[in-house]
Amino acid sequence: MLFRRHGYAATGLKRIAAEADAPFGSIYHFFPGGKQQLAEDAIRTSGTEYGRMVLALLDSVPDPMESLVHAFEAAANDLAAADYADACPIGTVALEVAGSDEVLRVATAEVFEEWVDAATRWFGRWVAEPERARSLAYSMVMMLEGAFMLSRAARDPEPLRVAGRSMAELLRTARPRTSED
């Protein structure tokens, strides 16, 4: 939560220990590599859990276009409820470390790739062409991350809502036409 909210550089080990109500030395007992190892573990663990949560949210509404709008709306509501402090658990750190810490850059890149792979499978349920499903997956992750950034900066949930409607429209145009359309 601290890395997500404040970033890597602004989150010190003493603060982490205090928030965890744990002795400072226990950090090095469990994470001999110190802050970097702890952050890498947090990125990988929270990234996987966040990805599962997003997929569960997408699967909670049967219609895929409505599902996308619903998921982005839920993200908008959650961000506003957190007073714009808690967005993506990976994005904050990814932007900060991309040019300065190879271990954490790789960890964030692998989490994003995990998300794209999972979203590709999700979109593949409605789009026959694997390349198109992957393109939609990349678009969803990019729109989510960009909308989080814009919403946090403006302290306005509307960018997330717009991104959800845009993703629904992208999927609508990618799907083959049926007699119901």
GROMACS .gro file of C-alpha atoms in nm:
model
  181
    1MET     CA    1   0.000   0.000   0.000
    2LEU     CA    2   0.280   0.245   0.081
    3PHE     CA    3   0.462   0.190  -0.250
    4ARG     CA    4   0.127   0.219  -0.430
    5ARG     CA    5   0.040   0.544  -0.258
    6HIS     CA    6   0.378   0.716  -0.221
    7GLY     CA    7   0.609   0.546  -0.469
    8TYR     CA    8   0.931   0.358  -0.417
    9ALA     CA    9   1.169   0.642  -0.327
   10ALA     CA   10   0.932   0.806  -0.078
   11THR     CA   11   0.865   0.484   0.110
   12GLY     CA   12   1.131   0.416   0.371
   13LEU     CA   13   1.192   0.089   0.555
   14LYS     CA   14   1.124   0.249   0.893
   15ARG     CA   15   0.784   0.358   0.772
   16ILE     CA   16   0.713   0.011   0.634
   17ALA     CA   17   0.806  -0.148   0.967
   18ALA     CA   18   0.591   0.101   1.156
   19GLU     CA   19   0.290   0.045   0.928
   20ALA     CA   20   0.332  -0.332   0.966
   21ASP     CA   21   0.375  -0.296   1.342
   22ALA     CA   22   0.687  -0.510   1.305
   23PRO     CA   23   1.040  -0.474   1.438
   24PHE     CA   24   1.267  -0.297   1.189
   25GLY     CA   25   1.513  -0.588   1.187
   26SER     CA   26   1.244  -0.830   1.073
   27ILE     CA   27   1.251  -0.669   0.729
   28TYR     CA   28   1.606  -0.787   0.672
   29HIS     CA   29   1.525  -1.127   0.822
   30PHE     CA   30   1.254  -1.188   0.560
   31PHE     CA   31   1.403  -0.970   0.287
   32PRO     CA   32   1.784  -0.993   0.305
   33GLY     CA   33   1.799  -0.783  -0.013
   34GLY     CA   34   1.634  -0.499   0.177
   35LYS     CA   35   1.395  -0.250   0.029
   36GLN     CA   36   1.447  -0.358  -0.332
   37GLN     CA   37   1.368  -0.723  -0.255
   38LEU     CA   38   1.065  -0.624  -0.046
   39ALA     CA   39   0.939  -0.397  -0.326
   40GLU     CA   40   0.992  -0.667  -0.589
   41ASP     CA   41   0.793  -0.913  -0.379
   42ALA     CA   42   0.519  -0.655  -0.321
   43ILE     CA   43   0.501  -0.576  -0.694
   44ARG     CA   44   0.474  -0.938  -0.796
   45THR     CA   45   0.227  -1.035  -0.521
   46SER     CA   46   0.000  -0.732  -0.547
   47GLY     CA   47   0.020  -0.736  -0.927
   48THR     CA   48  -0.105  -1.092  -0.948
   49GLU     CA   49  -0.384  -1.025  -0.698
   50TYR     CA   50  -0.489  -0.703  -0.872
   51GLY     CA   51  -0.500  -0.886  -1.206
   52ARG     CA   52  -0.724  -1.154  -1.055
   53MET     CA   53  -0.950  -0.889  -0.907
   54VAL     CA   54  -0.991  -0.711  -1.242
   55LEU     CA   55  -1.073  -1.037  -1.420
   56ALA     CA   56  -1.327  -1.130  -1.151
   57LEU     CA   57  -1.484  -0.787  -1.195
   58LEU     CA   58  -1.495  -0.833  -1.572
   59ASP     CA   59  -1.653  -1.177  -1.529
   60SER     CA   60  -1.918  -1.042  -1.292
   61VAL     CA   61  -2.127  -0.899  -1.578
   62PRO     CA   62  -2.226  -1.135  -1.863
   63ASP     CA   63  -2.226  -0.884  -2.149
   64PRO     CA   64  -1.861  -0.799  -2.231
   65MET     CA   65  -1.925  -0.437  -2.332
   66GLU     CA   66  -2.130  -0.372  -2.018
   67SER     CA   67  -1.861  -0.555  -1.822
   68LEU     CA   68  -1.591  -0.317  -1.940
   69VAL     CA   69  -1.799  -0.011  -1.852
   70HIS     CA   70  -1.880  -0.167  -1.513
   71ALA     CA   71  -1.514  -0.248  -1.435
   72PHE     CA   72  -1.389   0.101  -1.519
   73GLU     CA   73  -1.680   0.253  -1.324
   74ALA     CA   74  -1.583   0.042  -1.022
   75ALA     CA   75  -1.224   0.164  -1.057
   76ALA     CA   76  -1.348   0.525  -1.074
   77ASN     CA   77  -1.561   0.479  -0.763
   78ASP     CA   78  -1.281   0.308  -0.570
   79LEU     CA   79  -1.030   0.577  -0.662
   80ALA     CA   80  -1.266   0.856  -0.558
   81ALA     CA   81  -1.344   0.673  -0.232
   82ALA     CA   82  -0.969   0.654  -0.161
   83ASP     CA   83  -0.944   1.031  -0.214
   84TYR     CA   84  -0.743   0.965  -0.531
   85ALA     CA   85  -0.454   0.815  -0.335
   86ASP     CA   86  -0.483   0.446  -0.425
   87ALA     CA   87  -0.475   0.372  -0.794
   88CYS     CA   88  -0.294   0.084  -0.958
   89PRO     CA   89  -0.053  -0.100  -0.726
   90ILE     CA   90   0.203  -0.127  -1.007
   91GLY     CA   91   0.173   0.193  -1.210
   92THR     CA   92   0.309   0.432  -0.948
   93VAL     CA   93   0.626   0.230  -0.901
   94ALA     CA   94   0.662   0.140  -1.271
   95LEU     CA   95   0.679   0.504  -1.375
   96GLU     CA   96   0.930   0.584  -1.104
   97VAL     CA   97   1.176   0.297  -1.150
   98ALA     CA   98   1.170   0.239  -1.526
   99GLY     CA   99   1.500   0.419  -1.579
  100SER     CA  100   1.666   0.370  -1.243
  101ASP     CA  101   1.618   0.016  -1.108
  102GLU     CA  102   1.642  -0.278  -1.347
  103VAL     CA  103   1.517  -0.537  -1.096
  104LEU     CA  104   1.199  -0.343  -1.025
  105ARG     CA  105   1.156  -0.243  -1.390
  106VAL     CA  106   1.160  -0.610  -1.488
  107ALA     CA  107   0.916  -0.698  -1.209
  108THR     CA  108   0.668  -0.432  -1.320
  109ALA     CA  109   0.709  -0.526  -1.687
  110GLU     CA  110   0.641  -0.891  -1.606
  111VAL     CA  111   0.329  -0.802  -1.408
  112PHE     CA  112   0.199  -0.590  -1.695
  113GLU     CA  113   0.270  -0.876  -1.935
  114GLU     CA  114   0.082  -1.114  -1.703
  115TRP     CA  115  -0.215  -0.876  -1.716
  116VAL     CA  116  -0.200  -0.849  -2.094
  117ASP     CA  117  -0.187  -1.228  -2.127
  118ALA     CA  118  -0.489  -1.273  -1.898
  119ALA     CA  119  -0.684  -0.995  -2.072
  120THR     CA  120  -0.596  -1.147  -2.411
  121ARG     CA  121  -0.763  -1.469  -2.299
  122TRP     CA  122  -1.064  -1.272  -2.171
  123PHE     CA  123  -1.104  -1.078  -2.496
  124GLY     CA  124  -1.044  -1.400  -2.690
  125ARG     CA  125  -1.382  -1.521  -2.569
  126TRP     CA  126  -1.544  -1.259  -2.794
  127VAL     CA  127  -1.285  -1.189  -3.062
  128ALA     CA  128  -1.171  -1.472  -3.287
  129GLU     CA  129  -0.840  -1.327  -3.404
  130PRO     CA  130  -0.567  -1.371  -3.139
  131GLU     CA  131  -0.381  -1.058  -3.257
  132ARG     CA  132  -0.697  -0.849  -3.219
  133ALA     CA  133  -0.763  -0.991  -2.872
  134ARG     CA  134  -0.406  -0.904  -2.770
  135SER     CA  135  -0.441  -0.553  -2.912
  136LEU     CA  136  -0.758  -0.504  -2.708
  137ALA     CA  137  -0.579  -0.635  -2.399
  138TYR     CA  138  -0.295  -0.388  -2.444
  139SER     CA  139  -0.549  -0.112  -2.501
  140MET     CA  140  -0.734  -0.198  -2.181
  141VAL     CA  141  -0.419  -0.193  -1.968
  142MET     CA  142  -0.299   0.129  -2.131
  143MET     CA  143  -0.636   0.299  -2.090
  144LEU     CA  144  -0.665   0.188  -1.730
  145GLU     CA  145  -0.316   0.312  -1.640
  146GLY     CA  146  -0.354   0.639  -1.829
  147ALA     CA  147  -0.700   0.701  -1.686
  148PHE     CA  148  -0.571   0.639  -1.334
  149MET     CA  149  -0.301   0.899  -1.391
  150LEU     CA  150  -0.541   1.157  -1.535
  151SER     CA  151  -0.802   1.093  -1.266
  152ARG     CA  152  -0.548   1.128  -0.986
  153ALA     CA  153  -0.404   1.448  -1.130
  154ALA     CA  154  -0.745   1.607  -1.186
  155ARG     CA  155  -0.903   1.447  -0.878
  156ASP     CA  156  -1.189   1.352  -1.106
  157PRO     CA  157  -1.317   1.000  -1.184
  158GLU     CA  158  -1.437   1.096  -1.532
  159PRO     CA  159  -1.122   0.984  -1.721
  160LEU     CA  160  -1.180   0.630  -1.590
  161ARG     CA  161  -1.544   0.639  -1.698
  162VAL     CA  162  -1.449   0.765  -2.044
  163ALA     CA  163  -1.185   0.493  -2.074
  164GLY     CA  164  -1.444   0.226  -1.988
  165ARG     CA  165  -1.685   0.351  -2.253
  166SER     CA  166  -1.400   0.371  -2.504
  167MET     CA  167  -1.294   0.013  -2.431
  168ALA     CA  168  -1.654  -0.105  -2.475
  169GLU     CA  169  -1.665   0.070  -2.812
  170LEU     CA  170  -1.333  -0.085  -2.918
  171LEU     CA  171  -1.464  -0.430  -2.833
  172ARG     CA  172  -1.796  -0.362  -3.007
  173THR     CA  173  -1.617  -0.274  -3.331
  174ALA     CA  174  -1.383  -0.574  -3.300
  175ARG     CA  175  -1.657  -0.832  -3.255
  176PRO     CA  176  -1.809  -1.001  -3.556
  177ARG     CA  177  -2.160  -0.887  -3.639
  178THR     CA  178  -2.441  -1.123  -3.547
  179SER     CA  179  -2.809  -1.127  -3.636
  180GLU     CA  180  -2.874  -0.971  -3.292
  181ASP     CA  181  -2.663  -0.661  -3.374
   0.00000   0.00000   0.00000
